[in-house]
XYZ file of C-alpha atoms in Angstrom:
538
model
C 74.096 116.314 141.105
C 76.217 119.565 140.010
C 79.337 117.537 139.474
C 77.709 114.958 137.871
C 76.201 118.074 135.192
C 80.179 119.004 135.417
C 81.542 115.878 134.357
C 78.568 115.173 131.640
C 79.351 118.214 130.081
C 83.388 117.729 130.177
C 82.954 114.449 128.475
C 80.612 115.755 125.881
C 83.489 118.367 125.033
C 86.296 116.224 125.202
C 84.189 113.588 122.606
C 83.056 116.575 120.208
C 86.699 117.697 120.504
C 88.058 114.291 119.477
C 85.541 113.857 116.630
C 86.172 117.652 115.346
C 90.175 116.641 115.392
C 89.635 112.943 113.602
C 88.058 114.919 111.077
C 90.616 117.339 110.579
C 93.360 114.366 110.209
C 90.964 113.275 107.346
C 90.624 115.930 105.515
C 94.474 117.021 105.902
C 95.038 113.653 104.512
C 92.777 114.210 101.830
C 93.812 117.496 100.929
C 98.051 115.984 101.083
C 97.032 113.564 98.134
C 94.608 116.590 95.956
C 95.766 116.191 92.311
C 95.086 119.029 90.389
C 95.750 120.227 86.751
C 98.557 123.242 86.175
C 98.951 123.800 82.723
C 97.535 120.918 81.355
C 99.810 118.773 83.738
C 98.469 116.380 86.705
C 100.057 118.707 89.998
C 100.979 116.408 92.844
C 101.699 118.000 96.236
C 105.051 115.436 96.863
C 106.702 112.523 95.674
C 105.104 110.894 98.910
C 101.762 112.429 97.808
C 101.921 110.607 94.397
C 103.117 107.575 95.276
C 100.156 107.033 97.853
C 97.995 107.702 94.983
C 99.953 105.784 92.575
C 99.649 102.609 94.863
C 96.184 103.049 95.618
C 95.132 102.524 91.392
C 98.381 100.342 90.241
C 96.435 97.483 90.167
C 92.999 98.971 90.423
C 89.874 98.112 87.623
C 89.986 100.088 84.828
C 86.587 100.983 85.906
C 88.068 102.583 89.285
C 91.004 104.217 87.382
C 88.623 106.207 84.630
C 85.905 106.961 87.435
C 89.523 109.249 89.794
C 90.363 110.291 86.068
C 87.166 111.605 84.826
C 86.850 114.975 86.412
C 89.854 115.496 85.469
C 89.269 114.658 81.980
C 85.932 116.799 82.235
C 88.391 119.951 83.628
C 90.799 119.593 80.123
C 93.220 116.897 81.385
C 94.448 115.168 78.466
C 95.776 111.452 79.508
C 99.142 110.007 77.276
C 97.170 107.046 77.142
C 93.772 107.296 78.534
C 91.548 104.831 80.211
C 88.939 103.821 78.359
C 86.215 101.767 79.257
C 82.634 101.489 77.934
C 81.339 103.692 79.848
C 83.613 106.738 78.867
C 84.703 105.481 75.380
C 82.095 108.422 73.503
C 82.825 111.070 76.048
C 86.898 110.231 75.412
C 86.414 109.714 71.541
C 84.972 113.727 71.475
C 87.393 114.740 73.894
C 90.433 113.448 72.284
C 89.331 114.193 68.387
C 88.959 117.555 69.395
C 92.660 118.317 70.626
C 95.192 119.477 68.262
C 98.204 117.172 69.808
C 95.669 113.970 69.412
C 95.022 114.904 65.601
C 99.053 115.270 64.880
C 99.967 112.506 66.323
C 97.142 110.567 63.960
C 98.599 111.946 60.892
C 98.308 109.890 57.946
C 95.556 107.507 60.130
C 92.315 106.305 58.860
C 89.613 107.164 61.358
C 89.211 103.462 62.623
C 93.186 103.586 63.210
C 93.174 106.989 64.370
C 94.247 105.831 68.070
C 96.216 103.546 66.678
C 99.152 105.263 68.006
C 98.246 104.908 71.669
C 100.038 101.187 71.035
C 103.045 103.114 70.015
C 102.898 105.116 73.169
C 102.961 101.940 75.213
C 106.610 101.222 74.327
C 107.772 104.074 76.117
C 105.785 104.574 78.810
C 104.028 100.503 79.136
C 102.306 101.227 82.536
C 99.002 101.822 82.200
C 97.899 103.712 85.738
C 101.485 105.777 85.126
C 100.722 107.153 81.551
C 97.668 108.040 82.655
C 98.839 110.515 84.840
C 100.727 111.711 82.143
C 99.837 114.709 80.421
C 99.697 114.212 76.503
C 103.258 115.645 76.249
C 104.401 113.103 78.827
C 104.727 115.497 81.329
C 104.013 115.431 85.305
C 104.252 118.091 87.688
C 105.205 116.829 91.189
C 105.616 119.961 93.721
C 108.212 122.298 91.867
C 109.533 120.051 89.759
C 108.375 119.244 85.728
C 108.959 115.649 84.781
C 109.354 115.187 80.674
C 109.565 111.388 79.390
C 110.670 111.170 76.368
C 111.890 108.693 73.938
C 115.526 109.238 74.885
C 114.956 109.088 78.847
C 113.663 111.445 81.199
C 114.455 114.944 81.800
C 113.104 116.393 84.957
C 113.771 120.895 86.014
C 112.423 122.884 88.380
C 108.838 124.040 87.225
C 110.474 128.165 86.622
C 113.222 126.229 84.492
C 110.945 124.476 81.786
C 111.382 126.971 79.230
C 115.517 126.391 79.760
C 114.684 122.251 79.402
C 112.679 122.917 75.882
C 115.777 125.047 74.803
C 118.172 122.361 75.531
C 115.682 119.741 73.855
C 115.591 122.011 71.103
C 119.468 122.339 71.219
C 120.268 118.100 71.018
C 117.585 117.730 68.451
C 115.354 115.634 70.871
C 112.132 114.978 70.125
C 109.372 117.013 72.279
C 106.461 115.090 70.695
C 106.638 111.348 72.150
C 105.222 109.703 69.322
C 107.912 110.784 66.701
C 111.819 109.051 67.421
C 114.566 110.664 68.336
C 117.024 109.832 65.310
C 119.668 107.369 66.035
C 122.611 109.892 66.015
C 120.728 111.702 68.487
C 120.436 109.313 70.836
C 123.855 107.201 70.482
C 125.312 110.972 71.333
C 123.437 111.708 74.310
C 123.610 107.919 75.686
C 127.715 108.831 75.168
C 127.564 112.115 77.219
C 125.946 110.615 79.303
C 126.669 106.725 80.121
C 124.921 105.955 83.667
C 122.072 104.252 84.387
C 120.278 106.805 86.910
C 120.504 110.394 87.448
C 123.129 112.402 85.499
C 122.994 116.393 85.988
C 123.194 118.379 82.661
C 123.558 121.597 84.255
C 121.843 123.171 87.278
C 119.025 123.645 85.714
C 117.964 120.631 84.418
C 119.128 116.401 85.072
C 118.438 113.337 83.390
C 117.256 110.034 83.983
C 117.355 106.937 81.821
C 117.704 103.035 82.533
C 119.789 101.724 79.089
C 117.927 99.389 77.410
C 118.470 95.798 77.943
C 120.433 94.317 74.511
C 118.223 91.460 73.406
C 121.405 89.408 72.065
C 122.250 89.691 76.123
C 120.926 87.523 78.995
C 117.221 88.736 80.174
C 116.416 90.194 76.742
C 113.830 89.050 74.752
C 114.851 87.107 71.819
C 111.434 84.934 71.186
C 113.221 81.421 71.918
C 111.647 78.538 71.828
C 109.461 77.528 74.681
C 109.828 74.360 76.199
C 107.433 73.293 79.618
C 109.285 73.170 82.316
C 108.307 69.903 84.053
C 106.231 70.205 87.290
C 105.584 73.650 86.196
C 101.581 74.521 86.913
C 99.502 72.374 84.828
C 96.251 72.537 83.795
C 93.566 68.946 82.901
C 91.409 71.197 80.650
C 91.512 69.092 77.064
C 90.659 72.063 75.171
C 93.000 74.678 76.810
C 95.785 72.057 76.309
C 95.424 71.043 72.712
C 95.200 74.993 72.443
C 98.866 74.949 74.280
C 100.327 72.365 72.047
C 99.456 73.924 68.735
C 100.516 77.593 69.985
C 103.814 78.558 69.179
C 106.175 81.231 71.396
C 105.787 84.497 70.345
C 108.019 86.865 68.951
C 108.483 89.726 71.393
C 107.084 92.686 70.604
C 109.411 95.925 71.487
C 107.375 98.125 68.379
C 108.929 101.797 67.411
C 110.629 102.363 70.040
C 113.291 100.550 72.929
C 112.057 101.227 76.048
C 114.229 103.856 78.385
C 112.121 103.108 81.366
C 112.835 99.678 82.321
C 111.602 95.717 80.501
C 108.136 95.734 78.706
C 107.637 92.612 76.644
C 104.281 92.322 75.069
C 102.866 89.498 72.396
C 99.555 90.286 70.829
C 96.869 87.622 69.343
C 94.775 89.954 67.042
C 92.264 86.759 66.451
C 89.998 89.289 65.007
C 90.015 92.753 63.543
C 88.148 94.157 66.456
C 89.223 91.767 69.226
C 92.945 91.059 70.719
C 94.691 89.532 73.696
C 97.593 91.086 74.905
C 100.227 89.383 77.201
C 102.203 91.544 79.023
C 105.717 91.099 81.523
C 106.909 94.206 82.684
C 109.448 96.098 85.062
C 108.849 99.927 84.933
C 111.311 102.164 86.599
C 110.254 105.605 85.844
C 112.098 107.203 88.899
C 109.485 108.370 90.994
C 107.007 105.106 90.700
C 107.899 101.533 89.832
C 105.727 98.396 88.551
C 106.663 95.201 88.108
C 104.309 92.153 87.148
C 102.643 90.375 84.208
C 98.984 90.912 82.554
C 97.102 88.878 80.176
C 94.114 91.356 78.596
C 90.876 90.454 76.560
C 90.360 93.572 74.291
C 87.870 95.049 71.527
C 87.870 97.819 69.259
C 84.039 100.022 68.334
C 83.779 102.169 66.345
C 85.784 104.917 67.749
C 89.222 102.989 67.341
C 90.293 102.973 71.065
C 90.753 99.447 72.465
C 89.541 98.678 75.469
C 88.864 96.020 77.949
C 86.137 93.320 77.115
C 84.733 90.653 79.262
C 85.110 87.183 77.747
C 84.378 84.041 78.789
C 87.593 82.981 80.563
C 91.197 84.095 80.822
C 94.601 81.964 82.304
C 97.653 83.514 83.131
C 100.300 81.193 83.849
C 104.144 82.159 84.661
C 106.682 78.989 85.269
C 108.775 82.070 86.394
C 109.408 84.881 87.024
C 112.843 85.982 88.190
C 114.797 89.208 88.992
C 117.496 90.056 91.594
C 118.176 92.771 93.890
C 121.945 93.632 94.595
C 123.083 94.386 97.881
C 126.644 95.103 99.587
C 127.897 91.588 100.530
C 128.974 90.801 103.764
C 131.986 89.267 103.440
C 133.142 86.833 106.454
C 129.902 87.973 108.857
C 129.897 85.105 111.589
C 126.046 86.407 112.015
C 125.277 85.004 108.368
C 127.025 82.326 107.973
C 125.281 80.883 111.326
C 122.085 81.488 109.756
C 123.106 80.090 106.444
C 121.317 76.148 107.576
C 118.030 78.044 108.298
C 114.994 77.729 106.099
C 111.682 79.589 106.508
C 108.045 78.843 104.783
C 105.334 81.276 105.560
C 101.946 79.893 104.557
C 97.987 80.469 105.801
C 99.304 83.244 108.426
C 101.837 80.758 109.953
C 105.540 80.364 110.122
C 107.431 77.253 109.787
C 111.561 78.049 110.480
C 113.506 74.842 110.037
C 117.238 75.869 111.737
C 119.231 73.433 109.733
C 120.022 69.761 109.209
C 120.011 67.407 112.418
C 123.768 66.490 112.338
C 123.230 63.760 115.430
C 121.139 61.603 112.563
C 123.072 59.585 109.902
C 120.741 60.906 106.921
C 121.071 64.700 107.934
C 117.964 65.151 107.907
C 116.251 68.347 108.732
C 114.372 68.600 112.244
C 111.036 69.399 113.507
C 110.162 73.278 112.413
C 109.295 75.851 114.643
C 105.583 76.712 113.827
C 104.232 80.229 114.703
C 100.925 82.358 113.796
C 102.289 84.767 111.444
C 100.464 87.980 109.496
C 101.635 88.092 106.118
C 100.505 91.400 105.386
C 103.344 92.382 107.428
C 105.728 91.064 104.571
C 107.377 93.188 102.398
C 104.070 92.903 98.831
C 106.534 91.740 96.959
C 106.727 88.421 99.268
C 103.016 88.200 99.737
C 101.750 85.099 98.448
C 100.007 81.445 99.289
C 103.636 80.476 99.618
C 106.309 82.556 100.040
C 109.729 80.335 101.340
C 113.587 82.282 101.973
C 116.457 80.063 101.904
C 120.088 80.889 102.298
C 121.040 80.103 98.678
C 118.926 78.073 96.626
C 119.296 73.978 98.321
C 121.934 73.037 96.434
C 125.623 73.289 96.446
C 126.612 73.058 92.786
C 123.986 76.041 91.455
C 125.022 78.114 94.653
C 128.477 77.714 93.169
C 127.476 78.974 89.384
C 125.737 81.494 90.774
C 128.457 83.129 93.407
C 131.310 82.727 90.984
C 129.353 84.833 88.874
C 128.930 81.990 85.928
C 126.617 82.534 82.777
C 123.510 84.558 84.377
C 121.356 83.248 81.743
C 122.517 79.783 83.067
C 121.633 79.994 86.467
C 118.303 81.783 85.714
C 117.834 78.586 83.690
C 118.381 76.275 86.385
C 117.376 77.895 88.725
C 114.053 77.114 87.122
C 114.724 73.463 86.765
C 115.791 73.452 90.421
C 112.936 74.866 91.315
C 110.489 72.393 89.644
C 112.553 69.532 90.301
C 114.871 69.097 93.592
C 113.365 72.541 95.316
C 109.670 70.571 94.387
C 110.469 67.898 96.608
C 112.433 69.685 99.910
C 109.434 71.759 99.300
C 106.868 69.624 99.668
C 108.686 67.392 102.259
C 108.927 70.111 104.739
C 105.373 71.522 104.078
C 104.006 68.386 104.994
C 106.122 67.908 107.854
C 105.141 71.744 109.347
C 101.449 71.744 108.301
C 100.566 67.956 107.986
C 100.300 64.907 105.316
C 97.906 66.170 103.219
C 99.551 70.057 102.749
C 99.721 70.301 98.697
C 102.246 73.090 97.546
C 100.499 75.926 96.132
C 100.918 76.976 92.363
C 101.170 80.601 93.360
C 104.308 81.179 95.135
C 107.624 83.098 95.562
C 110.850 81.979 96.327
C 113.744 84.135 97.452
C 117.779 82.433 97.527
C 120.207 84.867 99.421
C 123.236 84.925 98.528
C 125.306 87.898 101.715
C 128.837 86.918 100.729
C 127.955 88.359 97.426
C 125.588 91.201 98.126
C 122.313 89.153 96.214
C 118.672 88.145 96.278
C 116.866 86.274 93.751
C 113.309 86.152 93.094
C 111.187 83.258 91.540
C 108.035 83.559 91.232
C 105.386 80.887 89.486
C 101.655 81.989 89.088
C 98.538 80.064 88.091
C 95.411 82.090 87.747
C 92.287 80.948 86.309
C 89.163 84.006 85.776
C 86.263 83.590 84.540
C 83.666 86.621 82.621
C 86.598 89.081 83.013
C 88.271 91.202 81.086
C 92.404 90.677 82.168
C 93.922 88.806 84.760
C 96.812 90.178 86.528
C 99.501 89.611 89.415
C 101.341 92.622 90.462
C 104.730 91.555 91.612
C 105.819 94.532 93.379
C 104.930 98.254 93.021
C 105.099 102.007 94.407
C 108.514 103.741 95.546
C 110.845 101.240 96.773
C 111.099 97.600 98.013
C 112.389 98.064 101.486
C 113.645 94.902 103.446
C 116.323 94.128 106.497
C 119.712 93.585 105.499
C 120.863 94.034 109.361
C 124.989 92.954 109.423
C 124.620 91.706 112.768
C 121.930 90.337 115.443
C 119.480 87.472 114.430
C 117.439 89.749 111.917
C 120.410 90.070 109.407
C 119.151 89.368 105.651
C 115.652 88.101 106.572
C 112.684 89.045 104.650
C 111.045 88.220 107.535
C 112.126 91.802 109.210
C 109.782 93.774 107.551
C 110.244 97.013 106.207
C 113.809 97.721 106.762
C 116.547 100.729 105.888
C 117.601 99.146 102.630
C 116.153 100.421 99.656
C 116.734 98.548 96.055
C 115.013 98.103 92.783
C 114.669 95.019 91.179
C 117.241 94.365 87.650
C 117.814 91.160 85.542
C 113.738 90.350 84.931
C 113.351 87.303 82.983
C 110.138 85.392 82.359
C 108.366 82.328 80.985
C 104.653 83.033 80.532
C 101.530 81.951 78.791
C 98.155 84.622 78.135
C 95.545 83.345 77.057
C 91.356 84.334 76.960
C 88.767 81.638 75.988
C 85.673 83.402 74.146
C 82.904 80.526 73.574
C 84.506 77.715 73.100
C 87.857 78.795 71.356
C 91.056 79.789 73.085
C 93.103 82.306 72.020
C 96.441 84.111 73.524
C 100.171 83.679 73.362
C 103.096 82.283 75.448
C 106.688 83.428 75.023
C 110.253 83.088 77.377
C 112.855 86.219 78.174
C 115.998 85.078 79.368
C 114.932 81.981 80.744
C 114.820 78.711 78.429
C-alpha cells in the first residue's frame, strides 16, 4: 500500500511537471512572436519572429488583421495604410485626423478625399497585411535593425545608425515622406550608383535594397493589351455574368504616382459609383524580409470618413487563365540522374499520388503505362503547389515549346504558349491520365498548378489557372505563395533530384517573370461590375 502512495504521488509530479513545462513552451512561443511599438515603429524580436506573424495574417480577414492591430492602434501605432473595417472606421477616422503626418500628406484634399492618398501609398508598398505593419514613415524595426521603404527602394541600418541613414537621405535628396516622389534625377543617379537588383552596401552603416522596376515596353510588363479568351480556359454558363464579359473591355493597368521598387503590382479599378469600387489586383511583393505573391478581386465603399473599405456584395468571381512566373536555378548540365527522370510525370490530387514513369516503348503507340497510385498528404507540399491539382512534368509535353523555351527564345512567346499548351494539348494528356489514375468519370479541376522543369537550364515554371465563385463577401482571393522563401529539392543526384515532391528542401529562390491574365469582378443586385486585363501573356 506504501509503494502504491509512492508511485501515485511520483506520477502526479511527473504529470504537473509536464503540464508546468508545456506551458512554458507556450508562453516562450508567445513571448518570441510579442510585437511591440519603439518609437512609433512595430518592434519584432527576429526576422523568424516576423515572418511567423506575417504568415499567420497574409491572407487573413480584414476583420482578423484590424482586431491583432487594434491595441496597437489604441497604444499610438500609426499604420502606412491601415485596416479599416466597419467596425474601426470612426475610431481610425479620429485617430488618423488627429496626427500631424496624416494631415500633410492630405494637403490640398477635400475632407471626403482626405485619405485619398492611402491609394497612392499602395503603389509602393501594394501589400496590404505588410503596410500595415508599417509605421506611417514606412518604417519597421526588426531586432536591431530599422527598415525605411521608400520610393527609391529600401534602406535598412542598425537601429543606433538611423540618425546617419536620415543624413545620407538628406544628402541624395531622397524623399523621407513616402507620399511625395523622389525627382527623376534623383533616382536615375542612385539606380546608376547602384545597378543590382538586391542588396548593395552604401557604407557600413547603412545598405540598400531595391528590385528595378519591370519596363512595361518589356516582356511581363503591363501594357493593357487586348484580351482575348484563351479557349478551354475556366468558363462560366451564367447568361448575365457573360454578356457582362463580352461588353467589358481590358483594362488599362494602373501603376499611379509611383513605379513600384518592391516587386509587380498591377491593379484596375471599376469606380461604378462614387462611393463604391472593385479593385482587381495581381501582385508579386518582394520587400526583403516578407514576400506575397497572388491575385485579389475586392468589393469596396467609401462613408463618410473617406477611407475605403471592404463591403459585402452580393457575389464576386475571380478568374485567372494564368498565372505564370519562374524560379531560376543552377542547371545541371549532363546529370545521368535527370535525364533518367526526364519520362516521369506526377499528378497529386484528393491526397493521392499518381507517378506515370514514362512512355511504354514495347507498344507501337507509345503510350504511357499504368501509374503508380499512392495516399499522399498535400499539406506536405511546398503552399505554393497546394491545390485540387497540382501536376510536375519534366518540361512542359511537348518537344517544340521545350525547344523555344531552353534556347532561350522570345520569353513573352513561350509564356504565350505555354498558355495555349496548357488549354489545348496539356488539356487532353491531362485529362487522359487523370482518368486513367483515378477513374472514367475524374473531371480536371479549374483550380490547378502546373510546374515544367527545365535542369539542363537551371528553370521552373509556374502556371497557375483559378476559378473562384463567392457569394455575400467582400473580396475573393488566392494566395499563390507567401512568407520568407519558397524552399524545394533540387538534389543533383539520388531519385529525389528536382522533385517538388521532396518537400522543403536546401534551395531557396524567389519567384521573377510574373505575368497574368485575369478577370475581377463583384455582382451587387443584379448588375455586374469589375475588370479583366493581361500582363505579359496575350
Amino acid at each position: 500500500m506504501k509503494n502504491f502512495k509512492i508511485i501515485t504521488f511520483i506520477s502526479f509530479l511527473l504529470i504537473l511537471f509536464s503540464c508546468e513545462k508545456e506551458e512554458n513552451i507556450k508562453i516562450q512561443n508567445t513571448n518570441i512572436d510579442n510585437v511591440s511599438i519603439k518609437d512609433g515603429r512595430l518592434s519584432f524580436q527576429s526576422i523568424e519572429s516576423l515572418q511567423r506573424v506575417y504568415k499567420e495574417y497574409a491572407d487573413a480577414t480584414d476583420e482578423k488583421l484590424a482586431s491583432y492591430l487594434q491595441p496597437l492602434y489604441k497604444k499610438g501605432f500609426y499604420s502606412l495604410r491601415p485596416i479599416v473595417t466597419e467596425s474601426n472606421e470612426n475610431f481610425l477616422y479620429y485617430h488618423y485626423t488627429k496626427n500631424d503626418s496624416t494631415m500633410r500628406k492630405s494637403n490640398h484634399r477635400s475632407q471626403e478625399d482626405v485619405f485619398d492618398y492611402l491609394d497612392d501609398l499602395e503603389d509602393i508598398i501594394g501589400d496590404d497585411t505588410f503596410s500595415a505593419f508599417l509605421n506611417n514613415n514606412a518604417e519597421i524595426l526588426v531586432a536591431d535593425k530599422i527598415y525605411k521603404y521608400t520610393d527609391v527602394g529600401l534602406f535598412i541600418s542598425n537601429e543606433d545608425k538611423y540618425n546617419n541613414l536620415l543624413s545620407y537621405l538628406d544628402e541624395k535628396n531622397v524623399s523621407q515622406n513616402i507620399i511625395e516622389e523622389t525627382p527623376l534625377n534623383i533616382k536615375t543617379n542612385l539606380f546608376n550608383e547602384f545597378p543590382s537588383d538586391g542588396i548593395n552596401t552604401i557604407n557600413p552603416d547603412i545598405k540598400y535594397f531595391k528590385v528595378a522596376p519591370m519596363d512595361p515596353d518589356t516582356d511581363g510588363g503591363g501594357s493593357g493589351a487586348p484580351y482575348t479568351p484563351t479557349p478551354g480556359s475556366p468558363a462560366s454558363t451564367d447568361p448575365s455574368y457573360n454578356a457582362f464579359l463580352n461588353n467589358l473591355g481590358s483594362c488599362q493597368i494602373q501603376h499611379g504616382l509611383f513605379t513600384t521598387w518592391f516587386g509587380e503590382n498591377d491593379v484596375c479599378i471599376d469606380k461604378y459609383e462614387s462611393r463604391r469600387r472593385v479593385k482587381t489586383k495581381a501582385f508579386n511583393y518582394n520587400y526583403l524580409i516578407v514576400y506575397h505573391m497572388g491575385v485579389k478581386c475586392v468589393h469596396q465603399y467609401r462613408g463618410w470618413t473617406g477611407f475605403w473599405r471592404l463591403e459585402a456584395t452580393d457575389e464576386i468571381r475571380l478568374v485567372v487563365e494564368a498565372a505564370q512566373f519562374e524560379y531560376d536555378l543552377d542547371a545541371l548540365l549532363g546529370n545521368n540522374a535527370i535525364n533518367n527522370q526526364t519520362r516521369e510525370q506526377i499528378y497529386y490530387m484528393n491526397n493521392q499520388k499518381a507517378y506515370f514513369a514514362g512512355p511504354n516503348t514495347i507498344t507501337f503507340n507509345n503510350q504511357w503505362g499504368l501509374p503508380t497510385i499512392t495516399y499522399y498528404n498535400l499539406n506536405s507540399l511546398p503552399a505554393i503547389f497546394q491545390d485540387n491539382l497540382s501536376f510536375e512534368f519534366f518540361g512542359t509535353g511537348i518537344d517544340w515549346l521545350d525547344n523555344q523555351i531552353q534556347n532561350g527564345i522570345d520569353t513573352n512567346l513561350e509564356a504565350s504558349n505555354l498558355n495555349q499548351q496548357f488549354y489545348s494539348t496539356l488539356y487532353s494528356t491531362l485529362s487522359s491520365q487523370l482518368q486513367k489514375a483515378f477513374g472514367n468519370n475524374t473531371q480536371v479541376p479549374q483550380n490547378r498548378t502546373f510546374v515544367a522543369k527545365f535542369p539542363q537550364n537551371g528553370k521552373m515554371i509556374f502556371q497557375k489557372s483559378v476559378a473562384l465563385k463567392e457569394y455575400n463577401v467582400g473580396y475573393s482571393e488566392k494566395t499563390f505563395d507567401w512568407g520568407a522563401e519558397f524552399s524545394f529539392n533540387a538534389s543533383t543526384s539520388g531519385d529525389s533530384g528536382w522533385r517538388m515532391s521532396g518537400g522543403a528542401g536546401n534551395v531557396l529562390v524567389r519567384p521573377k517573370n510574373f505575368r497574368v491574365k485575369i478577370i475581377g469582378a463583384a455582382r451587387r443586385g443584379d448588375v455586374w461590375h469589375g475588370s479583366k486585363f493581361n500582363n505579359g501573356i496575350n
